mmCIF file of C-alpha atoms in Angstrom:
data_model
loop_
_atom_site.group_PDB
_atom_site.id
_atom_site.type_symbol
_atom_site.label_atom_id
_atom_site.label_comp_id
_atom_site.label_asym_id
_atom_site.label_seq_id
_atom_site.Cartn_x
_atom_site.Cartn_y
_atom_site.Cartn_z
ATOM 1 C CA UNK A 265 35.917 -70.678 147.545
ATOM 2 C CA UNK A 266 34.294 -73.299 149.749
ATOM 3 C CA UNK A 267 35.116 -73.142 153.439
ATOM 4 C CA UNK A 268 36.128 -75.872 155.834
ATOM 5 C CA UNK A 269 33.509 -78.571 156.041
ATOM 6 C CA UNK A 270 33.010 -80.982 158.881
ATOM 7 C CA UNK A 271 30.847 -84.087 158.976
ATOM 8 C CA UNK A 272 28.722 -85.036 160.677
ATOM 9 C CA UNK A 273 27.501 -81.849 162.303
ATOM 10 C CA UNK A 274 25.862 -83.634 165.210
ATOM 11 C CA UNK A 275 26.533 -87.007 166.739
ATOM 12 C CA UNK A 276 25.166 -88.906 169.719
ATOM 13 C CA UNK A 277 27.093 -91.870 171.082
ATOM 14 C CA UNK A 278 27.102 -93.918 174.275
ATOM 15 C CA UNK A 279 29.964 -94.487 176.658
ATOM 16 C CA UNK A 280 32.477 -97.054 175.480
ATOM 17 C CA UNK A 281 31.773 -96.575 171.801
ATOM 18 C CA UNK A 282 34.185 -95.047 169.346
ATOM 19 C CA UNK A 283 33.603 -92.210 166.906
ATOM 20 C CA UNK A 284 35.212 -90.843 163.748
ATOM 21 C CA UNK A 285 34.876 -87.220 162.706
ATOM 22 C CA UNK A 286 35.805 -85.879 159.301
ATOM 23 C CA UNK A 287 37.189 -82.579 158.089
ATOM 24 C CA UNK A 288 37.656 -81.339 154.534
ATOM 25 C CA UNK A 289 39.988 -78.336 154.388
ATOM 26 C CA UNK A 290 39.812 -75.390 152.029
ATOM 27 C CA UNK A 291 41.140 -76.325 148.606
ATOM 28 C CA UNK A 292 44.912 -75.880 148.493
ATOM 29 C CA UNK A 293 45.341 -75.979 152.264
ATOM 30 C CA UNK A 294 47.707 -78.674 153.498
ATOM 31 C CA UNK A 295 47.489 -78.244 157.259
ATOM 32 C CA UNK A 296 44.572 -79.367 159.391
ATOM 33 C CA UNK A 297 44.314 -78.770 163.129
ATOM 34 C CA UNK A 298 41.735 -80.107 165.545
ATOM 35 C CA UNK A 299 40.422 -78.434 168.675
ATOM 36 C CA UNK A 300 38.024 -79.480 171.406
ATOM 37 C CA UNK A 301 35.658 -76.843 172.805
ATOM 38 C CA UNK A 302 33.847 -77.414 176.100
ATOM 39 C CA UNK A 303 32.202 -75.002 178.551
ATOM 40 C CA UNK A 304 34.587 -76.050 181.317
ATOM 41 C CA UNK A 305 37.930 -76.292 179.526
ATOM 42 C CA UNK A 306 37.357 -73.884 176.663
ATOM 43 C CA UNK A 307 39.178 -74.383 173.374
ATOM 44 C CA UNK A 308 41.999 -76.908 173.573
ATOM 45 C CA UNK A 309 44.393 -77.974 170.835
ATOM 46 C CA UNK A 310 44.270 -81.661 169.977
ATOM 47 C CA UNK A 311 46.697 -82.106 167.081
ATOM 48 C CA UNK A 312 47.863 -80.717 163.762
ATOM 49 C CA UNK A 313 48.498 -82.632 160.570
ATOM 50 C CA UNK A 314 50.543 -81.454 157.655
ATOM 51 C CA UNK A 315 51.288 -83.507 154.551
ATOM 52 C CA UNK A 316 49.870 -86.643 156.186
ATOM 53 C CA UNK A 317 52.167 -86.303 159.222
ATOM 54 C CA UNK A 318 51.284 -85.238 162.732
ATOM 55 C CA UNK A 319 53.224 -82.028 163.311
ATOM 56 C CA UNK A 320 52.024 -81.085 166.783
ATOM 57 C CA UNK A 321 50.069 -82.785 169.523
ATOM 58 C CA UNK A 322 48.188 -81.396 172.505
ATOM 59 C CA UNK A 323 47.818 -82.881 175.947
ATOM 60 C CA UNK A 324 45.098 -85.439 175.341
ATOM 61 C CA UNK A 325 45.056 -89.174 176.116
ATOM 62 C CA UNK A 326 45.892 -91.745 173.499
ATOM 63 C CA UNK A 327 42.176 -92.433 172.952
ATOM 64 C CA UNK A 328 42.255 -89.378 170.717
ATOM 65 C CA UNK A 329 43.942 -89.988 167.401
ATOM 66 C CA UNK A 330 43.884 -88.601 163.920
ATOM 67 C CA UNK A 331 45.167 -88.969 160.444
ATOM 68 C CA UNK A 332 45.413 -87.051 157.230
ATOM 69 C CA UNK A 333 44.984 -88.334 153.735
ATOM 70 C CA UNK A 334 46.892 -87.445 150.583
ATOM 71 C CA UNK A 335 44.115 -85.032 149.548
ATOM 72 C CA UNK A 336 44.583 -83.218 152.916
ATOM 73 C CA UNK A 337 41.242 -84.382 154.292
ATOM 74 C CA UNK A 338 41.559 -85.367 157.913
ATOM 75 C CA UNK A 339 39.777 -87.606 160.342
ATOM 76 C CA UNK A 340 39.944 -87.777 164.092
ATOM 77 C CA UNK A 341 38.953 -90.785 166.111
ATOM 78 C CA UNK A 342 38.006 -91.088 169.743
ATOM 79 C CA UNK A 343 37.910 -94.591 171.161
ATOM 80 C CA UNK A 344 36.230 -95.789 174.358
ATOM 81 C CA UNK A 345 34.141 -92.668 174.687
ATOM 82 C CA UNK A 346 33.664 -91.078 178.111
ATOM 83 C CA UNK A 347 30.983 -88.626 179.218
ATOM 84 C CA UNK A 348 33.647 -85.911 179.395
ATOM 85 C CA UNK A 349 34.311 -86.249 175.674
ATOM 86 C CA UNK A 350 31.037 -84.455 174.967
ATOM 87 C CA UNK A 351 32.153 -81.310 173.187
ATOM 88 C CA UNK A 352 32.231 -79.305 170.015
ATOM 89 C CA UNK A 353 35.132 -80.532 167.886
ATOM 90 C CA UNK A 354 36.515 -77.862 165.588
ATOM 91 C CA UNK A 355 38.693 -78.339 162.593
ATOM 92 C CA UNK A 356 40.847 -75.561 161.166
ATOM 93 C CA UNK A 357 42.741 -75.533 157.906
ATOM 94 C CA UNK A 358 45.622 -73.417 156.671
ATOM 95 C CA UNK A 359 48.201 -73.330 153.905
ATOM 96 C CA UNK A 360 50.667 -74.972 156.243
ATOM 97 C CA UNK A 361 53.934 -73.360 155.231
ATOM 98 C CA UNK A 362 56.801 -74.706 157.248
ATOM 99 C CA UNK A 363 58.491 -72.488 159.868
ATOM 100 C CA UNK A 364 55.794 -69.870 159.831
ATOM 101 C CA UNK A 365 52.311 -69.449 161.129
ATOM 102 C CA UNK A 366 49.539 -69.446 158.572
ATOM 103 C CA UNK A 367 46.089 -68.052 159.193
ATOM 104 C CA UNK A 368 43.695 -70.782 160.178
ATOM 105 C CA UNK A 369 40.128 -70.970 158.952
ATOM 106 C CA UNK A 370 37.727 -72.782 161.211
ATOM 107 C CA UNK A 371 34.876 -75.070 160.295
ATOM 108 C CA UNK A 372 31.440 -75.142 161.936
ATOM 109 C CA UNK A 373 32.369 -78.030 164.193
ATOM 110 C CA UNK A 374 30.902 -81.405 165.055
ATOM 111 C CA UNK A 375 28.798 -81.468 168.210
ATOM 112 C CA UNK A 376 29.440 -84.804 169.957
ATOM 113 C CA UNK A 377 27.193 -85.863 172.804
ATOM 114 C CA UNK A 378 28.153 -88.922 174.845
ATOM 115 C CA UNK A 379 25.339 -90.522 176.867
ATOM 116 C CA UNK B 1236 53.623 -74.909 178.817
ATOM 117 C CA UNK B 1237 52.115 -71.640 177.723
ATOM 118 C CA UNK B 1238 48.794 -70.405 179.085
ATOM 119 C CA UNK B 1239 46.447 -67.570 178.233
ATOM 120 C CA UNK B 1240 44.215 -65.731 180.703
ATOM 121 C CA UNK B 1241 41.191 -63.648 179.908
ATOM 122 C CA UNK B 1242 40.087 -61.978 183.090
ATOM 123 C CA UNK B 1243 36.614 -60.906 182.035
ATOM 124 C CA UNK B 1244 34.324 -63.869 181.502
ATOM 125 C CA UNK B 1245 31.162 -61.862 180.879
ATOM 126 C CA UNK B 1246 30.862 -58.227 179.857
ATOM 127 C CA UNK B 1247 27.645 -56.299 179.352
ATOM 128 C CA UNK B 1248 27.763 -52.899 177.656
ATOM 129 C CA UNK B 1249 25.339 -50.470 176.155
ATOM 130 C CA UNK B 1250 25.705 -49.454 172.531
ATOM 131 C CA UNK B 1251 28.308 -46.726 171.957
ATOM 132 C CA UNK B 1252 30.218 -47.669 175.107
ATOM 133 C CA UNK B 1253 33.933 -48.322 174.826
ATOM 134 C CA UNK B 1254 35.276 -51.832 175.128
ATOM 135 C CA UNK B 1255 38.511 -53.222 176.496
ATOM 136 C CA UNK B 1256 39.028 -56.941 176.989
ATOM 137 C CA UNK B 1257 42.102 -58.099 178.814
ATOM 138 C CA UNK B 1258 44.416 -60.901 177.726
ATOM 139 C CA UNK B 1259 47.618 -62.021 179.400
ATOM 140 C CA UNK B 1260 49.807 -64.911 178.413
ATOM 141 C CA UNK B 1261 52.664 -66.801 179.963
ATOM 142 C CA UNK B 1262 55.397 -67.897 177.603
ATOM 143 C CA UNK B 1263 59.066 -66.999 177.689
ATOM 144 C CA UNK B 1264 59.763 -66.976 173.973
ATOM 145 C CA UNK B 1265 58.548 -65.160 170.907
ATOM 146 C CA UNK B 1266 54.864 -65.531 170.188
ATOM 147 C CA UNK B 1267 52.279 -64.630 167.606
ATOM 148 C CA UNK B 1268 49.080 -63.229 169.127
ATOM 149 C CA UNK B 1269 45.500 -63.339 167.975
ATOM 150 C CA UNK B 1270 41.970 -62.366 168.807
ATOM 151 C CA UNK B 1271 39.195 -64.546 167.438
ATOM 152 C CA UNK B 1272 35.463 -63.890 167.569
ATOM 153 C CA UNK B 1273 32.574 -66.324 167.558
ATOM 154 C CA UNK B 1274 29.224 -64.731 166.727
ATOM 155 C CA UNK B 1275 26.123 -66.680 167.787
ATOM 156 C CA UNK B 1276 25.698 -69.657 165.498
ATOM 157 C CA UNK B 1277 28.743 -68.826 163.399
ATOM 158 C CA UNK B 1278 32.248 -70.136 162.885
ATOM 159 C CA UNK B 1279 35.205 -68.927 164.862
ATOM 160 C CA UNK B 1280 36.830 -66.160 162.804
ATOM 161 C CA UNK B 1281 39.974 -64.082 163.041
ATOM 162 C CA UNK B 1282 39.529 -60.534 164.306
ATOM 163 C CA UNK B 1283 43.154 -59.421 164.270
ATOM 164 C CA UNK B 1284 46.705 -60.697 164.680
ATOM 165 C CA UNK B 1285 50.130 -59.546 165.809
ATOM 166 C CA UNK B 1286 53.324 -61.102 164.507
ATOM 167 C CA UNK B 1287 55.888 -58.308 164.840
ATOM 168 C CA UNK B 1288 56.393 -54.586 164.280
ATOM 169 C CA UNK B 1289 53.954 -51.914 165.441
ATOM 170 C CA UNK B 1290 52.503 -53.162 168.721
ATOM 171 C CA UNK B 1291 49.186 -51.485 167.956
ATOM 172 C CA UNK B 1292 47.320 -53.586 165.418
ATOM 173 C CA UNK B 1293 44.034 -52.899 163.736
ATOM 174 C CA UNK B 1294 41.562 -55.574 162.769
ATOM 175 C CA UNK B 1295 38.172 -55.864 161.202
ATOM 176 C CA UNK B 1296 35.039 -54.016 162.313
ATOM 177 C CA UNK B 1297 36.916 -51.241 164.108
ATOM 178 C CA UNK B 1298 38.712 -53.455 166.617
ATOM 179 C CA UNK B 1299 42.301 -52.880 167.627
ATOM 180 C CA UNK B 1300 44.706 -54.495 170.077
ATOM 181 C CA UNK B 1301 47.899 -53.429 171.749
ATOM 182 C CA UNK B 1302 50.797 -55.761 172.496
ATOM 183 C CA UNK B 1303 52.723 -54.788 175.620
ATOM 184 C CA UNK B 1304 55.682 -57.139 175.784
ATOM 185 C CA UNK B 1305 56.755 -56.153 179.303
ATOM 186 C CA UNK B 1306 53.309 -57.025 180.616
ATOM 187 C CA UNK B 1307 52.772 -60.118 178.442
ATOM 188 C CA UNK B 1308 49.458 -58.566 177.466
ATOM 189 C CA UNK B 1309 47.443 -58.214 174.279
ATOM 190 C CA UNK B 1310 44.296 -56.293 175.144
ATOM 191 C CA UNK B 1311 41.452 -55.827 172.679
ATOM 192 C CA UNK B 1312 39.742 -52.452 172.315
ATOM 193 C CA UNK B 1313 36.934 -50.821 170.423
ATOM 194 C CA UNK B 1314 35.968 -47.177 170.967
ATOM 195 C CA UNK B 1315 32.244 -47.624 170.400
ATOM 196 C CA UNK B 1316 30.511 -51.006 170.403
ATOM 197 C CA UNK B 1317 27.420 -51.940 168.453
ATOM 198 C CA UNK B 1318 24.685 -54.444 169.155
ATOM 199 C CA UNK B 1319 26.151 -56.593 166.363
ATOM 200 C CA UNK B 1320 29.375 -56.987 168.391
ATOM 201 C CA UNK B 1321 27.544 -59.347 170.735
ATOM 202 C CA UNK B 1322 29.689 -62.473 170.577
ATOM 203 C CA UNK B 1323 32.324 -64.492 172.391
ATOM 204 C CA UNK B 1324 35.899 -63.262 172.056
ATOM 205 C CA UNK B 1325 38.979 -65.445 172.382
ATOM 206 C CA UNK B 1326 42.578 -64.436 172.782
ATOM 207 C CA UNK B 1327 45.111 -66.956 171.438
ATOM 208 C CA UNK B 1328 48.861 -67.461 171.400
ATOM 209 C CA UNK B 1329 51.026 -69.299 168.902
ATOM 210 C CA UNK B 1330 54.626 -69.860 170.007
ATOM 211 C CA UNK B 1331 57.097 -69.078 167.278
ATOM 212 C CA UNK B 1332 58.058 -72.182 165.311
ATOM 213 C CA UNK B 1333 55.222 -74.238 166.803
ATOM 214 C CA UNK B 1334 53.436 -74.775 163.535
ATOM 215 C CA UNK B 1335 49.811 -73.755 163.732
ATOM 216 C CA UNK B 1336 49.200 -74.764 167.340
ATOM 217 C CA UNK B 1337 47.074 -72.175 169.130
ATOM 218 C CA UNK B 1338 46.581 -71.898 172.879
ATOM 219 C CA UNK B 1339 43.329 -70.116 173.626
ATOM 220 C CA UNK B 1340 42.139 -68.154 176.600
ATOM 221 C CA UNK B 1341 38.863 -69.063 178.258
ATOM 222 C CA UNK B 1342 36.877 -66.544 176.244
ATOM 223 C CA UNK B 1343 34.845 -63.455 177.101
ATOM 224 C CA UNK B 1344 31.144 -63.310 176.383
ATOM 225 C CA UNK B 1345 30.181 -59.800 175.352
ATOM 226 C CA UNK B 1346 26.577 -58.696 175.337
ATOM 227 C CA UNK B 1347 25.774 -55.298 173.886
ATOM 228 C CA UNK B 1348 22.400 -53.893 174.853
ATOM 229 C CA UNK B 1349 20.679 -51.812 172.173
#
């Protein structure tokens, strides 16, 4: 069974640009969550999507957005990039049953560098 | 909002030494608790989890953790570490009925000297 895949693996952008990251969950998984990992702030929850709807949202500015498609693939977008957005962005997928926690499987991440 | 604290940021042990990593959380309601591990160059993976029942849970690779509700703690233990346990360890909390949202601690980097 293929794991969670994230593309691209590495990305370099300049301040002010926008970026789109992609995540393909494990087949059959309907929930996708996104996390930001930085040396200073650690792992922080961005948002979770389930059946094309945002189910939970972390404490990030509106420049961070996401969406989920009918095949459960998800994208996250960061607009007007700032230097502080440099991070490893992790995607995690799970079955996504309602009213219960499902084990999440993490992808390798996309390393974003903002210059 | 809930928070998770891992008090040891860096731990260095020799092989065969015992390990205990501390984790405390602040949240008033029911939570699910996790330890994740990130080996060098690898994905974040689940080590063990606690949902309910026996507060002593066993995970993969000989790790175990004990949930002490009165102390809001979920400490990770291993009786005898190996060089291959060198990794970063993260404690995480999922509030009940909060979907799959995880709040992570800051992580503990463990180095095991052969």
